[in-house]
C-alpha positions as a printed Julia matrix, in Angstrom:
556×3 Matrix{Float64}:
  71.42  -41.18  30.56
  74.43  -39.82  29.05
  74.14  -37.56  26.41
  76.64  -35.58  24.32
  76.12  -31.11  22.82
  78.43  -29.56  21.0
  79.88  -25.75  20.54
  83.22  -24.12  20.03
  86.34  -26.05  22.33
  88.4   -22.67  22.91
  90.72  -23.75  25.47
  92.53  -27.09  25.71
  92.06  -29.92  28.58
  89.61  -31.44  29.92
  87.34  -30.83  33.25
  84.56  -33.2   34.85
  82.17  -32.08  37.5
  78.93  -30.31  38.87
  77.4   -27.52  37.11
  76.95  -24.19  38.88
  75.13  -21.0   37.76
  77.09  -17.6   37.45
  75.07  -15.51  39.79
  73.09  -12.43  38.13
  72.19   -9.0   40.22
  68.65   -8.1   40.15
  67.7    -6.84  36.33
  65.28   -4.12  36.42
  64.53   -1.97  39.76
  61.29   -0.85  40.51
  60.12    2.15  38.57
  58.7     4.96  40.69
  58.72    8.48  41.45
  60.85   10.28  43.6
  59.97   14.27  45.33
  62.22   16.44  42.92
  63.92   17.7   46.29
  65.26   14.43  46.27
  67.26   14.53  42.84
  70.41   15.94  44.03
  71.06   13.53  46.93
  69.81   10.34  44.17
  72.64   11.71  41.65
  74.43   11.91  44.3
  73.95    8.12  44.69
  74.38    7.13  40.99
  78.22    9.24  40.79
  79.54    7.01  44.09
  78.44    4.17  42.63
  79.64    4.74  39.49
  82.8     5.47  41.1
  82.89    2.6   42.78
  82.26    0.31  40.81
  84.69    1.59  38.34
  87.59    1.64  41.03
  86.63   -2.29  41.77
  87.35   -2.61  37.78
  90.15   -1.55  37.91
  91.34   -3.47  41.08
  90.32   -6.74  39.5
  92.39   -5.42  36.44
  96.12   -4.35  39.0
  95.19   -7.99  40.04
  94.58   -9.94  37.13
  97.53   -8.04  35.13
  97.79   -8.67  31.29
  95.67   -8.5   28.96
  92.76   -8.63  31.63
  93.77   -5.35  32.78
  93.56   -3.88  29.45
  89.78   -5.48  29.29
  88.59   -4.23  32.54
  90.37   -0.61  32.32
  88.33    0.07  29.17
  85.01   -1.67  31.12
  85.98    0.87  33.84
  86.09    3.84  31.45
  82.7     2.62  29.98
  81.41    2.8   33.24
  82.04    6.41  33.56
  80.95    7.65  30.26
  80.35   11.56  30.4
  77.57   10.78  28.28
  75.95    8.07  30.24
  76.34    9.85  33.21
  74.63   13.08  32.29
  71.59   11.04  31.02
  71.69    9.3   34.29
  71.25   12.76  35.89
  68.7    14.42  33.77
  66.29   10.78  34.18
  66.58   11.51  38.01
  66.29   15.34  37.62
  62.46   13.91  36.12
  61.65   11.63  39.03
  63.46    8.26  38.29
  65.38    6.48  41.68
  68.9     6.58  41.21
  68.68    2.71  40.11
  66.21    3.2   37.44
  67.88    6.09  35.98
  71.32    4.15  35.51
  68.65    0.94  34.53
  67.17    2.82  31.88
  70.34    5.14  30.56
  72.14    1.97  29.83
  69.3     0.2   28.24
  69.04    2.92  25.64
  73.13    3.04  24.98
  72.52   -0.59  25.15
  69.67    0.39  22.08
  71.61    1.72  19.75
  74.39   -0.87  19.55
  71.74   -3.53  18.72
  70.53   -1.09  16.33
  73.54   -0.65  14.54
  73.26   -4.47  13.58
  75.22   -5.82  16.91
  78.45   -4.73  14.97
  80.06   -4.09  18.68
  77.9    -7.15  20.37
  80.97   -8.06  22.22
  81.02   -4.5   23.78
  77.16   -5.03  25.25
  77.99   -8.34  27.04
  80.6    -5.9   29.2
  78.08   -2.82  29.25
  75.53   -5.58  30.75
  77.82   -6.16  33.26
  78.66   -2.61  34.16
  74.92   -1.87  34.44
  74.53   -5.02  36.86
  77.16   -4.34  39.06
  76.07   -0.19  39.67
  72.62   -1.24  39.76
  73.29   -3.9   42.39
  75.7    -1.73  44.56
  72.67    1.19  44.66
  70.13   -2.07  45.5
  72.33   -3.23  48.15
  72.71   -6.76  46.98
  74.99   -8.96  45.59
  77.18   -8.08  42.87
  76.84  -10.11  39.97
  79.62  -12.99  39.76
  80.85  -16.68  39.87
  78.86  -18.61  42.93
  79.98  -19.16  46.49
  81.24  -23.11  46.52
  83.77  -24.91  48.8
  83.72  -27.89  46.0
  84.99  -27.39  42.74
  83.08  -27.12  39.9
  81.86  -26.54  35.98
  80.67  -22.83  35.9
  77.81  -21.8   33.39
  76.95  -18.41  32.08
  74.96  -17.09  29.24
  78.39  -15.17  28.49
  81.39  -14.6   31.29
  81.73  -10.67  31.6
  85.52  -10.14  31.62
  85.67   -9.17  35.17
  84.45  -12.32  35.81
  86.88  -14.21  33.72
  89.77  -12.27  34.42
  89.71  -13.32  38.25
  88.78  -16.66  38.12
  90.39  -19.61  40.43
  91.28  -22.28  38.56
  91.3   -24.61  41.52
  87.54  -24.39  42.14
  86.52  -23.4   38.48
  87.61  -26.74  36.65
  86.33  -25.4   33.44
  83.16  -23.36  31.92
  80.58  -23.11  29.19
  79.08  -20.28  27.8
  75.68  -19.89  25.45
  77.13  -17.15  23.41
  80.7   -15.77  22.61
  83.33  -17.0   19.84
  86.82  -18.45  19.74
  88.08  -15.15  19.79
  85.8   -13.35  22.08
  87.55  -11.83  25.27
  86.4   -14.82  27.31
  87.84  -17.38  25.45
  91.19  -15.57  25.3
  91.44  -15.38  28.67
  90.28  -18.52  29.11
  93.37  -19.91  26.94
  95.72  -17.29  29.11
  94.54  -18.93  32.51
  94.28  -22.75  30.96
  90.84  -23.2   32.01
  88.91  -25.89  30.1
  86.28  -24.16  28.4
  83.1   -24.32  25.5
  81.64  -21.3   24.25
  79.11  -20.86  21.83
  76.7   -23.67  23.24
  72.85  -23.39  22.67
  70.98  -24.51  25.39
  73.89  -24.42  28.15
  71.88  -22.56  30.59
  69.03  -25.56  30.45
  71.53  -27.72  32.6
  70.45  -27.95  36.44
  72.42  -26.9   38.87
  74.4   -30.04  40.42
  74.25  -31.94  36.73
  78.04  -34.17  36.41
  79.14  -32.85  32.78
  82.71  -33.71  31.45
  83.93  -30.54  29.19
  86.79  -31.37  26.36
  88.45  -28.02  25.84
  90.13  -29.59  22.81
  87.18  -30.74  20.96
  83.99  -28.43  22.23
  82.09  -31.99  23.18
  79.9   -31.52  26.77
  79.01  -35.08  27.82
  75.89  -34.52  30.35
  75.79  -37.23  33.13
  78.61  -39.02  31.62
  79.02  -42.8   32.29
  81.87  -44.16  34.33
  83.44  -45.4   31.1
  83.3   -42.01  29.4
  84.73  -40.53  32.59
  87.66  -42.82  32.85
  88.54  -42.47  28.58
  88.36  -38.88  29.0
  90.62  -39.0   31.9
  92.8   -41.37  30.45
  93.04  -38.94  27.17
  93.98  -35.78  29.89
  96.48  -37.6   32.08
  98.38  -38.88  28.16
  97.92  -35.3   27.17
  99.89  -33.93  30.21
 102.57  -36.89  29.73
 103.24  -35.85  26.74
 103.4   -32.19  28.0
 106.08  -33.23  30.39
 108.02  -35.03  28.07
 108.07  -31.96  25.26
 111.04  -29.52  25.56
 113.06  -27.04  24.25
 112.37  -25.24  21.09
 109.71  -25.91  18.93
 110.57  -28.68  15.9
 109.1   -31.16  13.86
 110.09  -34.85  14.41
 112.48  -34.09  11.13
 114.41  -31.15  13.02
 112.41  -28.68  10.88
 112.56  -25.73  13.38
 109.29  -24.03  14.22
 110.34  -20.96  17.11
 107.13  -20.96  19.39
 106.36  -17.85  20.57
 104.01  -15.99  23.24
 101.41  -13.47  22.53
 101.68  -11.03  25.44
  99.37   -8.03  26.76
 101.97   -6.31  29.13
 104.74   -7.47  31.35
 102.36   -9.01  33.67
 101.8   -11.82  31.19
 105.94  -12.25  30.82
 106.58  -14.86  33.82
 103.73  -17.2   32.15
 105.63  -17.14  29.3
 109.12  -17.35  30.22
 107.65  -20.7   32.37
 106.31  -22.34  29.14
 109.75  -22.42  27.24
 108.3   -19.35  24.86
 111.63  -18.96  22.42
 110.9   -14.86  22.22
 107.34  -12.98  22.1
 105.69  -13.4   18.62
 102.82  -10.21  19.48
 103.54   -7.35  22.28
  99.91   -6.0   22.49
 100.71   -1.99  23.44
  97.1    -1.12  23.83
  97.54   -1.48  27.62
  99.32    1.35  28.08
  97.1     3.38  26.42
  93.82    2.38  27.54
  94.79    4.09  31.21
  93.7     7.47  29.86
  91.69    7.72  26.76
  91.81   11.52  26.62
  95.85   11.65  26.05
  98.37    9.06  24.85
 101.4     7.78  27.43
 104.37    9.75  27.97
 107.56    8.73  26.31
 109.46    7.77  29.21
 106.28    5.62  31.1
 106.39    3.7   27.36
 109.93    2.75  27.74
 109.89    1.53  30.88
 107.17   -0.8   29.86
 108.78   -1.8   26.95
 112.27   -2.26  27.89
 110.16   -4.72  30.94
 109.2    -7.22  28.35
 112.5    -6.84  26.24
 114.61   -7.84  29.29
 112.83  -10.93  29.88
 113.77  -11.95  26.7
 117.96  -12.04  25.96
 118.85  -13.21  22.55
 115.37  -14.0   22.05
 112.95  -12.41  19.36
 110.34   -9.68  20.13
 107.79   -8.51  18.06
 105.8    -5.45  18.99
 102.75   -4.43  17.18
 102.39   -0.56  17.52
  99.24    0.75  18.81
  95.84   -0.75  17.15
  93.06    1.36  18.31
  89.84    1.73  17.14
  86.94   -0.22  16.76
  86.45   -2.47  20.36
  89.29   -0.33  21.28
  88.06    3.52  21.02
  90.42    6.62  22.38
  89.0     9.84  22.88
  92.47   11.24  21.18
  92.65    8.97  18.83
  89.72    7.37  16.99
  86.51    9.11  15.44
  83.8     9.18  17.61
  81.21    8.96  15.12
  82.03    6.24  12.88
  78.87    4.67  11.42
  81.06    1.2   11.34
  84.68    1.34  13.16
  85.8    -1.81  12.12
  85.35   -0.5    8.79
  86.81    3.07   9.52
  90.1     4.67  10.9
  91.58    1.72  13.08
  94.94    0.52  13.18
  97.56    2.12  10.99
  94.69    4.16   9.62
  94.7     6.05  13.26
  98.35    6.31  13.62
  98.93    7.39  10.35
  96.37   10.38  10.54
  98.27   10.98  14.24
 101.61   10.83  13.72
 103.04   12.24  16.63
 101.63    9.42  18.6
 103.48    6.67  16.18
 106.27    8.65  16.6
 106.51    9.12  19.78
 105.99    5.15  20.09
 108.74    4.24  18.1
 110.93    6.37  19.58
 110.3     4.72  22.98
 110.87    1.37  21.31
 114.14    2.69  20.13
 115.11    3.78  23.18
 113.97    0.3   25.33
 115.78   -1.37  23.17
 119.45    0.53  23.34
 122.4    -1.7   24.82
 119.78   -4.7   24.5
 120.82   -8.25  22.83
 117.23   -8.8   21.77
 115.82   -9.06  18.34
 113.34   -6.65  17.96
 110.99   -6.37  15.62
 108.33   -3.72  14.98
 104.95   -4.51  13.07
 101.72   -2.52  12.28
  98.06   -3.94  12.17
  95.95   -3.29  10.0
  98.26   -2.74   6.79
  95.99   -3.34   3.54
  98.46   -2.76   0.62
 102.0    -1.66  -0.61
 101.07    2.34   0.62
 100.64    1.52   4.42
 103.77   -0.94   4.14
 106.06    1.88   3.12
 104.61    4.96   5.1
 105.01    2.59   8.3
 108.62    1.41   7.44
 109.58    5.35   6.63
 108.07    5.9   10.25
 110.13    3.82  11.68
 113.29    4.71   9.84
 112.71    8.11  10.94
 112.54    7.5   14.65
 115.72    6.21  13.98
 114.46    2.56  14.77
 117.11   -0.51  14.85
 114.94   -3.01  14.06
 112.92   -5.38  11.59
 109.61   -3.57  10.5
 106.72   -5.78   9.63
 103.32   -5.35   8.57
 100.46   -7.7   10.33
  98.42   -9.43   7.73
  94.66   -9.14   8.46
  92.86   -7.69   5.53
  92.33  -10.28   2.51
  94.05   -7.28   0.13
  97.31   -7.79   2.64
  96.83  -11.72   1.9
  96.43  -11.34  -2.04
  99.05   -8.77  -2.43
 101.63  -10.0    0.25
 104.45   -9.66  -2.13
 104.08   -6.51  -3.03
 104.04   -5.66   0.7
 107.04   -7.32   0.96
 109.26   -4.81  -1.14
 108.98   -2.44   1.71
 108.58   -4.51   4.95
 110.85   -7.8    6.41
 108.0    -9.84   7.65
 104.54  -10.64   7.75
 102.6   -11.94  10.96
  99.45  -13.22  10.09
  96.49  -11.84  12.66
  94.05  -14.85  11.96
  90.91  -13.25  14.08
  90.71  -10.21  12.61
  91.41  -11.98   8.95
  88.98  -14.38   9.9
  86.55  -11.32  10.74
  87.01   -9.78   7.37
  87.21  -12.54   5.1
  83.64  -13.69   6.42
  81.99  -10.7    6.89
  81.65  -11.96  10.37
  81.99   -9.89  13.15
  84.51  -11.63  15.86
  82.38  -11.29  18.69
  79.22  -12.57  17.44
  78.49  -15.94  18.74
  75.52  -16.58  15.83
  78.15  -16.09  13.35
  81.35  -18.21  15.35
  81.03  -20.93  12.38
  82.8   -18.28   9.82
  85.18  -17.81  12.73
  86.45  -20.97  12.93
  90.19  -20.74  11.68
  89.81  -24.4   10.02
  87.63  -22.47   7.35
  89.54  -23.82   3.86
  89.2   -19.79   2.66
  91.5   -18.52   5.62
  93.9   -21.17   5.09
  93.93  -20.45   1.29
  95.04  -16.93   2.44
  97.35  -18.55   5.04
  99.33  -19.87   1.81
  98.89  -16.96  -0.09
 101.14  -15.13   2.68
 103.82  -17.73   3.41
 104.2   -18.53  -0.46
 105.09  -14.61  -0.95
 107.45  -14.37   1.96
 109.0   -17.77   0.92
 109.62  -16.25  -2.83
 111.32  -12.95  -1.25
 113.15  -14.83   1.2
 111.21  -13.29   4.1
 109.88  -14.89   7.09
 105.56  -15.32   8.03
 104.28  -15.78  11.6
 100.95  -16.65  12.44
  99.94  -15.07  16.16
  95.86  -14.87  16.08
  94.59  -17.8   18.0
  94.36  -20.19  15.5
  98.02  -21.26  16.15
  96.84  -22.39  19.64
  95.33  -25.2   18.33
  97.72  -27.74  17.84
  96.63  -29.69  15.44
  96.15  -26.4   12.91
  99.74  -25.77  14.08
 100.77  -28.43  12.61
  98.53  -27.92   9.51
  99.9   -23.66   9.57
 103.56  -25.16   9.38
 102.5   -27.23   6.23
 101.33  -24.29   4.51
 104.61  -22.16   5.14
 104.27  -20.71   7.97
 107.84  -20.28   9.51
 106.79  -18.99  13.59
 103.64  -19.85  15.4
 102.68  -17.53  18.5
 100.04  -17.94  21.19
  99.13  -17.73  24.64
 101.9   -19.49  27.09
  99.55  -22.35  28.17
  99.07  -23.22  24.51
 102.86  -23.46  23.69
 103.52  -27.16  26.05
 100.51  -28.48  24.07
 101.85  -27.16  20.22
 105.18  -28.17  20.98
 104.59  -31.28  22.06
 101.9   -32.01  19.04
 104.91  -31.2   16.41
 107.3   -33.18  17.8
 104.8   -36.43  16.45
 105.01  -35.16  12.99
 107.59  -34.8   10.01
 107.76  -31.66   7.93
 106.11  -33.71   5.01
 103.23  -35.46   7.06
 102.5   -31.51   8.14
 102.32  -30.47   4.34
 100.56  -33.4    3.32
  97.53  -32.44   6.15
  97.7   -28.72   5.09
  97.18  -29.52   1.25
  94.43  -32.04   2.66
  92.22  -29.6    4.8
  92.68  -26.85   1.89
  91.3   -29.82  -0.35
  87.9   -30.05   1.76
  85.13  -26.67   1.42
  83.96  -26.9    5.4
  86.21  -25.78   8.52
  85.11  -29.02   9.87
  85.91  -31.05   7.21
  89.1   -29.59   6.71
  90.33  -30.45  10.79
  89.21  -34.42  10.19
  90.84  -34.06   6.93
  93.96  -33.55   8.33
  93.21  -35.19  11.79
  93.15  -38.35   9.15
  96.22  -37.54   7.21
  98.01  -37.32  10.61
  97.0   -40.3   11.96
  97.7   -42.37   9.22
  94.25  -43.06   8.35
């Protein structure tokens, strides 16, 4: 009997087929004692497989390229904490197996991020994984993973580990579901980046047996268990208009009125460039530069190494815009050079600007780079920092940048509510705003981005965001300045729509999201679009707000 669950749709289309398990390594090893001649040869043990398991890391990560890399270079580096390690080898020094003592080190780091109230929750889904796969390399069995299959099929995991994610076939995986994560967990942005149907957030998903037919809509975060043949053939239907559409859609991004809306792709290196140049992306709307830094936490990249990474991404891009946020570190993103190591609450400490700004020689010798990349380049570049929370950081950034002798637009990223209410202000010193909806999701709510308990007050429907949303685009509309949004929420094309209604003068995502956002605005005039956004800022759920203007849209 068919029956229909609902969690969080974080990555469009739609995928129908037999459910399969993600594979687990054995949990917990036997505890028991070992002769304490033994110890050296069982630490022995623990460091190769540590080392190995790191170097496999970062394999997946040269393969995957992008922002995966980034995500499995820092799992890598968790792997071999100093710290970790030497508790590792004082537990075996006692008697423990090599196994245990890695078992039991972990489950104690593992300890005290649950104890300071799951505030890096996101982080222990990856340390799980790291624990798994040295534990199951010292066991001698199989490595944690996605299942053997010669079928394709609808994978189903408590939460996807990114080294998982990041390597993923899309021509056996038709789509997945997790229990736990958030729209803007590191699954589901991968997810979007390989344009894998998937549901996260879903209570209950790891009840379904093995070989259950489910349908997963991407778009809507609907799982239809042992759907009829009707449901099957509407849903298909639905896809196979969806990717007409797609087809049809060209060219830069407009409303049916000509109102011009550039569509733009968030990028993680110049591995992620080709996907973007292929989707018709008019320029890159975010340059994430935290993957050149997360190859060595202990020192930042040289001048020259950033340049030639840079002036990668600005090539691809001729007449086209660029906008490169400088390096946010801190919080999920710790450097040993960079960040405090004792923070009680990172998100809430020296992160962003904040780190930069106390280390200027690393901004510095950023911006100089970009300077450099740029030289003899027709590209528009623009330079932004995260994390800006008032008038102060606006001006100290611009003077940065003015002093590395930077040709270029300087911009502050709006992600703090204080950046939202005071956005004009801001503006006196800096040429644009790009709005960073996760983390202004995060902050607004109080809810920490990769907590899947909290993913309602993540939602970036939420009437409260998109009253900030307005805030921003009204001030940069008064001063004559432009607004971007590039946090996920302009993936979704119906809040596209809704974002362009409110003011919002760029939109920038993940390449597989741009065919689906262009194609959506194209259906609508600039007034239908500000008719849905006052509609949906009308409405007090984030729910109510998307059939708000789901209604206004469709004429309803």
């Amino acid at each position: 009997m068919e029956t229909t669950l609902r969690g969080v749709g974080v990555s469009h289309g739609v995928a129908i087929g037999e459910v399969r398990h993600m594979g687990t390594a054995v949990l917990e090893p036997p505890a028991k004692q070992i002769p304490a001649e033994d110890a050296a040869r069982e630490q022995g043990r623990a460091r190769k497989a540590v080392e190995a398991v790191a170097a496999d890391l970062i394999a997946r990560g040269n393969l995957a390229g992008g922002e995966a890399q980034a995500v499995l270079e820092a799992q890598a580096m968790m792997a071999q904490d100093p710290e970790l390690m030497a508790d590792v080898e004082r537990r075996i020094a006692v008697g423990s197996t090599a196994e245990r003592a890695v078992y039991d080190a972990f489950a104690a780091y593992r300890a005290l991020l649950a104890g300071a109230g799951e505030y890096l929750a996101g982080r222990v889904a990856d340390l799980d994984d790291v624990r798994n796969r040295i534990v199951a390399r010292l066991l001698g069995v199989p490595m944690p993973g996605v299942p053997d299959s010669d079928e394709p099929y609808v994978l189903i995991a408590r939460d996807l580990a990114p080294a998982d994610t990041a390597l993923l076939d899309p021509t056996l995986v038709l789509g997945f579901v997790t229990e736990e994560g958030g729209p803007t967990s590191h699954s589901a942005i991968l997810a979007r980046a390989l344009g894998v149907p998937a549901v996260v957030a879903l209570p209950g998903a790891g009840e379904l047996a093995e070989g259950t037919v489910i349908a997963v809509d991407g778009s809507t975060g609907e799982i239809f268990v042992e759907p009829s043949a009707e449901k099957k053939a509407q849903l298909e239907s639905a896809a196979a208009q969806r990717k007409a559409a797609l087809s049809a859609s060209t060219g830069p991004g407009a409303t049916s009125d000509g109102h011009k809306v550039p569509l733009l792709a968030n990028v993680g290196g110049p591995a992620d460039v080709p996907a973007a140049v292929e989707a018709g992306a008019e320029g890159v709307g975010l340059f994430r530069t935290e993957f050149l830094f997360l190859d060595d936490s202990k020192q930042a990249p040289s001048e020259e190494k950033q340049v030639e990474a840079y002036r990668q991404v600005l090539e691809a891009f001729p007449e086209g815009r660029v906008v490169v946020r400088v390096l946010d570190a801190g919080a999920d993103k710790p450097l040993d050079f960079l960040t405090p190591a004792d923070e009680p609450n990172p998100a809430l400490g020296v992160r962003g600007l904040r780190s930069l700004l106390d280390h200027p020689d690393v901004l510095r010798t950023q911006l100089t780079a970009l300077a450099k990349a740029s030289e003899g380049l027709p590209v528009y570049l623009e330079v932004m920092a995260p994390m800006v929370a008032d008038r102060t950081d606006a001006k100290a950034f611009a003077d940065a940048c003015r002093a590395a002798g930077l040709r270029a637009k300087f911009g502050a990223m709006v992600e703090i509510p204080s950046a939202a209410l005071r956005a004009r202000s801001i503006l006196q010193e800096v040429e644009f705003l790009s709005l960073g909806t996760n983390d202004l999701a995060q902050y607004t709510f109080a809810a920490d981005r990769q907590v899947g308990a909290v993913s309602r007050l993540q939602d970036p429907w939420q009437p409260a965001l998109l009253d900030l949303v307005a805030l921003s685009a009204e001030a940069a509309k008064a001063e004559g300045k432009s607004c971007g949004v590039c946090g996920e929420a302009a993936s979704d094309p119906l809040l596209a729509c809704v974002l362009t209604g409110l003011g919002v003068t760029s939109l920038s995502m993940g390449a597989a999201s741009i065919p689906y956002v262009r194609a959506t605005l194209a259906k609508y005039t600039l007034a239908q679009c500000e008719r849905a956004a006052s509609a949906a800022r009308a409405t007090d759920t984030a729910e109510e707000a998307r059939t708000a203007a789901q209604a206004v849209l469709s004429g309803e």
